[in-house]
Structure formats: C-alpha cells, structure tokens
Short mmCIF file of C-alpha atoms and ligand atoms in Angstrom, two decimals:
data_model
loop_
_atom_site.label_atom_id
_atom_site.label_comp_id
_atom_site.label_asym_id
_atom_site.label_seq_id
_atom_site.Cartn_x
_atom_site.Cartn_y
_atom_site.Cartn_z
CA MET A 148 -0.95 -10.16 4.15
CA ARG A 149 -0.35 -6.44 3.83
CA ARG A 150 -1.04 -5.04 0.38
CA ARG A 151 1.96 -3.03 -0.70
CA LEU A 152 1.46 0.65 -1.29
CA ALA A 153 3.20 3.29 -3.40
CA ALA A 154 1.96 6.79 -2.59
CA GLY A 155 3.05 9.86 -4.54
CA ASN A 156 3.05 13.20 -2.74
CA TRP A 157 3.01 16.00 -5.29
CA LYS A 158 3.29 18.62 -2.52
CA MET A 159 2.69 22.16 -3.93
CA ASN A 160 3.56 21.14 -7.47
CA GLY A 161 1.65 20.60 -10.65
CA GLY A 162 -1.43 21.98 -12.33
CA LEU A 163 -4.08 20.85 -14.76
CA ALA A 164 -1.33 20.15 -17.27
CA SER A 165 0.09 17.49 -14.89
CA LEU A 166 -3.00 15.32 -15.08
CA GLY A 167 -1.58 13.55 -18.12
CA GLU A 168 0.86 11.91 -15.68
CA ILE A 169 -2.10 10.09 -14.17
CA ASP A 170 -3.06 8.69 -17.58
CA ALA A 171 0.54 7.62 -18.21
CA LEU A 172 0.88 6.00 -14.80
CA ALA A 173 -2.37 4.09 -15.26
CA ALA A 174 -1.21 2.98 -18.70
CA ALA A 175 2.09 1.74 -17.27
CA HIS A 176 0.36 -0.15 -14.45
CA PRO A 177 -3.16 -1.08 -15.59
CA ALA A 178 -3.65 -3.80 -12.97
CA PRO A 179 -1.05 -3.62 -10.19
CA ARG A 180 -1.17 -5.97 -7.22
CA SER A 181 0.14 -3.09 -5.14
CA GLU A 182 -2.00 -0.12 -4.29
CA VAL A 183 -0.95 3.07 -6.12
CA VAL A 184 -2.04 6.44 -4.73
CA ILE A 185 -1.44 9.98 -5.97
CA CYS A 186 -1.79 12.88 -3.52
CA PRO A 187 -2.03 16.00 -5.70
CA PRO A 188 -2.68 19.54 -4.48
CA ALA A 189 -6.29 19.78 -3.27
CA THR A 190 -7.29 21.92 -6.26
CA LEU A 191 -6.51 18.99 -8.54
CA LEU A 192 -8.40 16.28 -6.66
CA VAL A 193 -11.68 16.57 -8.57
CA PRO A 194 -10.16 16.60 -12.05
CA ALA A 195 -7.70 13.88 -10.97
CA ARG A 196 -10.64 11.78 -9.77
CA ASP A 197 -12.31 12.16 -13.14
CA ARG A 198 -9.06 11.27 -14.85
CA ALA A 199 -8.43 8.21 -12.67
CA ARG A 200 -11.98 6.84 -13.04
CA GLY A 201 -11.88 3.31 -14.40
CA THR A 202 -8.25 2.85 -13.36
CA PRO A 203 -6.94 1.23 -10.15
CA LEU A 204 -5.22 4.49 -9.14
CA ARG A 205 -6.46 6.01 -5.91
CA LEU A 206 -6.17 9.56 -4.63
CA GLY A 207 -5.22 11.24 -1.40
CA GLY A 208 -5.06 14.68 0.18
CA GLN A 209 -1.97 16.20 1.76
CA ASP A 210 -3.58 17.54 4.95
CA CYS A 211 -7.00 18.10 6.51
CA HIS A 212 -8.50 20.05 9.40
CA ALA A 213 -9.50 18.27 12.58
CA GLU A 214 -13.01 19.78 12.54
CA PRO A 215 -15.71 18.65 10.10
CA ALA A 216 -16.69 22.21 9.12
CA GLY A 217 -16.65 25.77 10.37
CA ALA A 218 -14.86 29.11 10.41
CA HIS A 219 -11.38 27.94 9.42
CA THR A 220 -10.29 30.08 6.50
CA GLY A 221 -8.06 28.26 4.08
CA ASP A 222 -8.58 24.81 5.58
CA ILE A 223 -10.14 21.68 4.11
CA SER A 224 -12.06 19.04 6.05
CA ALA A 225 -11.72 15.29 5.73
CA ALA A 226 -15.29 15.12 4.37
CA MET A 227 -14.37 17.62 1.65
CA LEU A 228 -11.36 15.53 0.64
CA LYS A 229 -13.53 12.45 0.51
CA GLU A 230 -16.19 14.15 -1.59
CA ALA A 231 -13.44 15.32 -3.97
CA GLY A 232 -12.33 11.73 -4.51
CA ALA A 233 -9.68 11.07 -1.86
CA ALA A 234 -9.42 7.72 -0.09
CA TYR A 235 -6.22 8.68 1.76
CA VAL A 236 -4.79 11.74 3.45
CA ILE A 237 -1.18 12.41 4.39
CA LEU A 238 -0.99 13.85 7.92
CA GLY A 239 1.89 15.15 10.00
CA HIS A 240 4.32 15.43 7.12
CA SER A 241 7.51 17.07 8.38
CA GLU A 242 6.81 20.05 6.12
CA ARG A 243 3.49 20.54 7.96
CA ARG A 244 5.09 19.94 11.35
CA GLY A 245 7.91 22.36 10.45
CA ASP A 246 6.22 25.04 8.33
CA HIS A 247 2.95 25.12 10.29
CA GLY A 248 4.06 24.11 13.79
CA GLU A 249 1.85 21.02 13.83
CA THR A 250 2.19 19.06 17.06
CA GLY A 251 1.67 15.35 17.54
CA GLU A 252 -1.60 16.06 19.33
CA LEU A 253 -2.89 18.09 16.38
CA VAL A 254 -1.84 15.38 13.95
CA ARG A 255 -3.71 12.83 16.04
CA ALA A 256 -6.86 15.00 16.02
CA LYS A 257 -6.63 15.32 12.24
CA ALA A 258 -6.06 11.59 11.81
CA THR A 259 -9.05 10.84 14.05
CA ALA A 260 -11.20 13.12 11.89
CA ALA A 261 -9.91 11.51 8.70
CA GLN A 262 -10.60 8.00 9.98
CA ALA A 263 -14.10 9.02 11.09
CA GLU A 264 -14.80 10.01 7.48
CA GLY A 265 -13.58 6.66 6.20
CA LEU A 266 -10.25 7.97 4.92
CA THR A 267 -6.99 6.14 5.53
CA ALA A 268 -4.56 8.41 7.38
CA ILE A 269 -0.94 8.22 6.24
CA VAL A 270 0.72 9.48 9.43
CA CYS A 271 4.31 10.63 8.91
CA VAL A 272 7.07 10.44 11.50
CA GLY A 273 10.78 11.10 11.20
CA GLU A 274 13.85 12.38 12.99
CA GLN A 275 16.00 15.42 12.27
CA LEU A 276 19.65 14.81 11.38
CA SER A 277 20.78 16.19 14.75
CA GLU A 278 18.48 13.72 16.50
CA ARG A 279 19.94 10.81 14.54
CA GLU A 280 23.48 11.99 15.27
CA ALA A 281 22.62 12.12 18.96
CA ALA A 282 21.37 8.51 18.75
CA ASN A 283 17.83 9.62 19.60
CA THR A 284 16.10 8.32 16.48
CA LEU A 285 14.02 5.57 18.08
CA ASP A 286 12.97 7.79 20.99
CA ILE A 287 11.81 10.46 18.56
CA ILE A 288 9.92 7.99 16.36
CA GLY A 289 8.32 6.31 19.36
CA GLY A 290 7.21 9.64 20.80
CA GLN A 291 5.78 10.84 17.50
CA MET A 292 3.89 7.57 17.04
CA SER A 293 2.41 7.71 20.54
CA ALA A 294 1.31 11.31 20.11
CA SER A 295 0.11 11.24 16.50
CA ILE A 296 -1.63 7.88 15.98
CA PRO A 297 -5.28 7.65 17.06
CA ASP A 298 -6.50 4.92 19.39
CA GLY A 299 -9.05 3.53 16.95
CA SER A 300 -6.47 2.75 14.28
CA THR A 301 -6.58 -0.42 12.20
CA GLY A 302 -4.82 -1.80 9.17
CA HIS A 303 -7.60 -0.27 7.07
CA ASN A 304 -7.54 3.29 8.35
CA LEU A 305 -3.86 3.80 9.22
CA VAL A 306 -0.60 3.75 7.31
CA VAL A 307 2.60 4.98 8.98
CA ALA A 308 5.34 6.57 6.90
CA TYR A 309 8.89 6.78 8.23
CA GLU A 310 10.42 9.88 6.66
CA PRO A 311 13.77 10.99 8.08
CA VAL A 312 13.64 14.77 7.71
CA TRP A 313 17.24 14.86 6.46
CA ALA A 314 16.39 12.45 3.64
CA ILE A 315 13.46 14.41 2.21
CA GLY A 316 14.35 16.09 -1.06
CA THR A 317 18.07 15.79 -0.40
CA GLY A 318 19.08 12.71 -2.37
CA ARG A 319 20.40 11.21 0.87
CA THR A 320 18.86 8.05 2.25
CA PRO A 321 19.49 5.97 5.35
CA THR A 322 21.21 2.63 4.88
CA PRO A 323 18.98 -0.44 4.57
CA ASP A 324 20.04 -1.40 8.11
CA GLN A 325 19.00 2.00 9.43
CA ILE A 326 15.63 1.79 7.68
CA GLY A 327 15.13 -1.77 8.91
CA GLU A 328 15.93 -0.81 12.49
CA VAL A 329 13.27 1.90 12.49
CA HIS A 330 10.65 -0.18 10.65
CA ASP A 331 11.11 -3.18 12.97
CA PHE A 332 10.81 -0.81 15.92
CA MET A 333 7.62 0.75 14.50
CA ARG A 334 6.13 -2.71 13.91
CA ALA A 335 6.89 -3.77 17.48
CA ARG A 336 5.34 -0.60 18.88
CA LEU A 337 2.18 -1.02 16.85
CA GLU A 338 1.88 -4.65 17.98
CA ARG A 339 2.36 -3.63 21.60
CA ARG A 340 -0.22 -0.84 21.43
CA PHE A 341 -2.88 -2.41 19.20
CA GLY A 342 -2.23 -6.13 19.58
CA ALA A 343 -0.51 -8.46 17.15
CA GLY A 344 -3.41 -8.71 14.69
CA VAL A 345 -3.86 -4.98 14.11
CA GLY A 346 -0.18 -4.23 14.64
CA ARG A 347 0.82 -6.59 11.88
CA SER A 348 -1.82 -5.31 9.47
CA VAL A 349 -0.76 -1.64 9.42
CA ARG A 350 1.38 -0.81 6.40
CA LEU A 351 4.71 0.92 6.98
CA LEU A 352 6.09 3.12 4.21
CA TYR A 353 9.58 4.52 3.84
CA GLY A 354 9.85 8.07 2.44
CA GLY A 355 12.74 10.39 1.65
CA SER A 356 14.60 10.52 -1.69
CA VAL A 357 13.09 7.28 -3.02
CA ARG A 358 14.05 6.95 -6.68
CA ALA A 359 13.91 4.21 -9.30
CA GLY A 360 17.59 3.55 -8.60
CA ASN A 361 17.23 2.81 -4.87
CA ALA A 362 13.65 1.48 -4.69
CA GLU A 363 14.53 -2.18 -5.09
CA THR A 364 17.03 -2.03 -2.22
CA ILE A 365 14.60 -0.18 0.04
CA PHE A 366 11.68 -2.52 -0.74
CA ALA A 367 13.81 -5.52 0.24
CA VAL A 368 14.10 -4.22 3.83
CA SER A 369 12.00 -6.03 6.43
CA ASN A 370 8.74 -4.33 7.40
CA VAL A 371 8.91 -1.91 4.46
CA ASP A 372 5.51 -2.25 2.78
CA GLY A 373 6.02 0.50 0.22
CA ALA A 374 7.05 4.10 -0.19
CA LEU A 375 5.86 7.67 0.14
CA VAL A 376 7.50 9.41 -2.80
CA GLY A 377 7.82 13.15 -3.31
CA GLY A 378 9.91 14.49 -6.18
CA ALA A 379 10.01 11.22 -8.11
CA SER A 380 6.21 10.95 -8.11
CA LEU A 381 5.70 14.06 -10.21
CA THR A 382 6.11 12.29 -13.53
CA ALA A 383 4.97 8.85 -14.58
CA ALA A 384 8.38 8.37 -16.18
CA GLU A 385 9.96 8.43 -12.71
CA PHE A 386 7.14 7.02 -10.61
CA ALA A 387 6.15 4.04 -12.77
CA PRO A 388 9.56 2.31 -12.33
CA ILE A 389 9.25 2.71 -8.56
CA VAL A 390 5.85 0.99 -8.76
CA SER A 391 7.49 -1.71 -10.90
CA ALA A 392 10.12 -2.26 -8.19
CA LEU A 393 7.34 -2.60 -5.61
CA GLU A 394 5.49 -5.07 -7.83
CA ALA A 395 8.67 -7.13 -8.17
CA ALA A 396 9.18 -7.07 -4.40
CA ALA A 397 5.59 -8.17 -3.87
CA GLY A 398 6.20 -11.21 -6.05
P1 PGA B 557 11.12 13.22 -1.63
O1 PGA B 557 9.93 13.56 -0.62
O2 PGA B 557 10.80 11.87 -2.24
O3 PGA B 557 11.11 14.31 -2.63
O4 PGA B 557 12.38 13.15 -0.82
C1 PGA B 557 9.33 12.56 0.16
C2 PGA B 557 8.25 13.15 1.00
O5 PGA B 557 8.41 14.25 1.54
O6 PGA B 557 7.17 12.54 1.15
#
C-alpha cells in the first residue's frame, strides 16, 4: 500500500512569521495516516525543523545541487538540506526548469545526489499548454520521466509529481479524466522501467491549483496518491482542509 502524501511547496514565500502555520497545521492534524510535508524556503528549514519536532510533519527542500560540496555560489547540497531537517526535496519543478534552464539530465543528477543522501526526491514533470493542445502530453511526460528519474529509484526514495505547467498558480486544473490518463500512464511507465513491485510502490502526486474545493475530486482519481500544493499550502487554514480530503480518500 502506498502511503498518501500531501506536500506543500511554499516557493519563495514566507518568513519567520510564517512558522506559526506549522503549529496550526500540526494542531489540525496531530496524527494523520497520510504523510504531510512542508517545503519552505531553505532559510526556514532549521527553525521549521525545531517547530515541527514532536509532530508528524516532515520537511523538504525545493532544490539541491548535484554535487555534495564545492565552489557553487548560492547553491545548497542534498547533505545540507538533510542536516537542516529535510527528508524530501522537490526537483525539476517547472519554475526551476523554466527560470533556470534545468534539463532532464540535470534533474536526474540532482535526484541521484538527493537519493544518495537518503532524501526522497519529488521529481516534477508536466506539459505546457501548447503541448497539451498539440496532443503531445504523454510524449512529453514520458520523455521527462526517462530523462529525470534516476535508475536506482524505489518507492522510498522517489515520488513523481505531475504538474501541468498551465495549471500552476492559474486556478485552472485538468479534468479528472485528463489527470487519470496521465497518472495511469506514469504508473505503467514506472512498472515497465523498474518492475511491478517498485513501479507500484512509487507515489504519484498531482500538482497545479489544488484547493480545498477541488481536492476531493482530484484524490478520487486512480493512481493519484496525493498532491503537491503551492499557493494553498501557505496557510494552515487552506492546507489543513486539503489534508483532510486526503485523509478521507485514504479511508
Ligand atoms: P499551485 O502550485 O498550487 O500554486 O498551483 C503548485 C506547484 O507549483 O507545486
């Protein structure tokens, strides 16, 4: 059985004053069956770790470098994220692929480094609107998965997030059928590449404009094991109901 997962991606938002959201989220869900992860800006990981101590909440980074250390000004290694309290790291988010020109090969190198440190890589894939309109969605997703996912992946060290670029931060979401088509396709590809056992154990998240109002519908789609949530993860008031919807789906 795959343990469901709700991951909040704060992106470049929040400060020390936001840490109260962690307390409120933990108070709303003191013992969830699902896994609940917050990925704050790296500067907040250590205080967030201290805040989350004694709660089931887990933490993640939003990116890491492929090298363990060295002359890479401005970058953060997987080991540094781990030391700061992260158990997860988001890699290959479309904002990294777009804003920083990250290729699938680079994402794979980063994910390999993260897994070597014992972190779980949340590898993001997703098509542009023009690619969906040209009926290329599955080709794009398949290509990104092949390029970005490391060979040594397992259900413990890999999560894949399907995030259509046109759905991120826009309030637009694919239909349940469209999400299901992609998630079933991703499951089949993982089973073909890693074998049925590993392929079935990797959790698949949907991301892109997930809100309390659409979470129940999205979580009912086959092969959706949870969500990667941006804007609606910034406050416990918005994120806790999404976790509740996931808990209900898990039941
Ligand atoms: P959003 O972002 O929920 O604000 O659309 C999702 C993401 O980019 O992970």
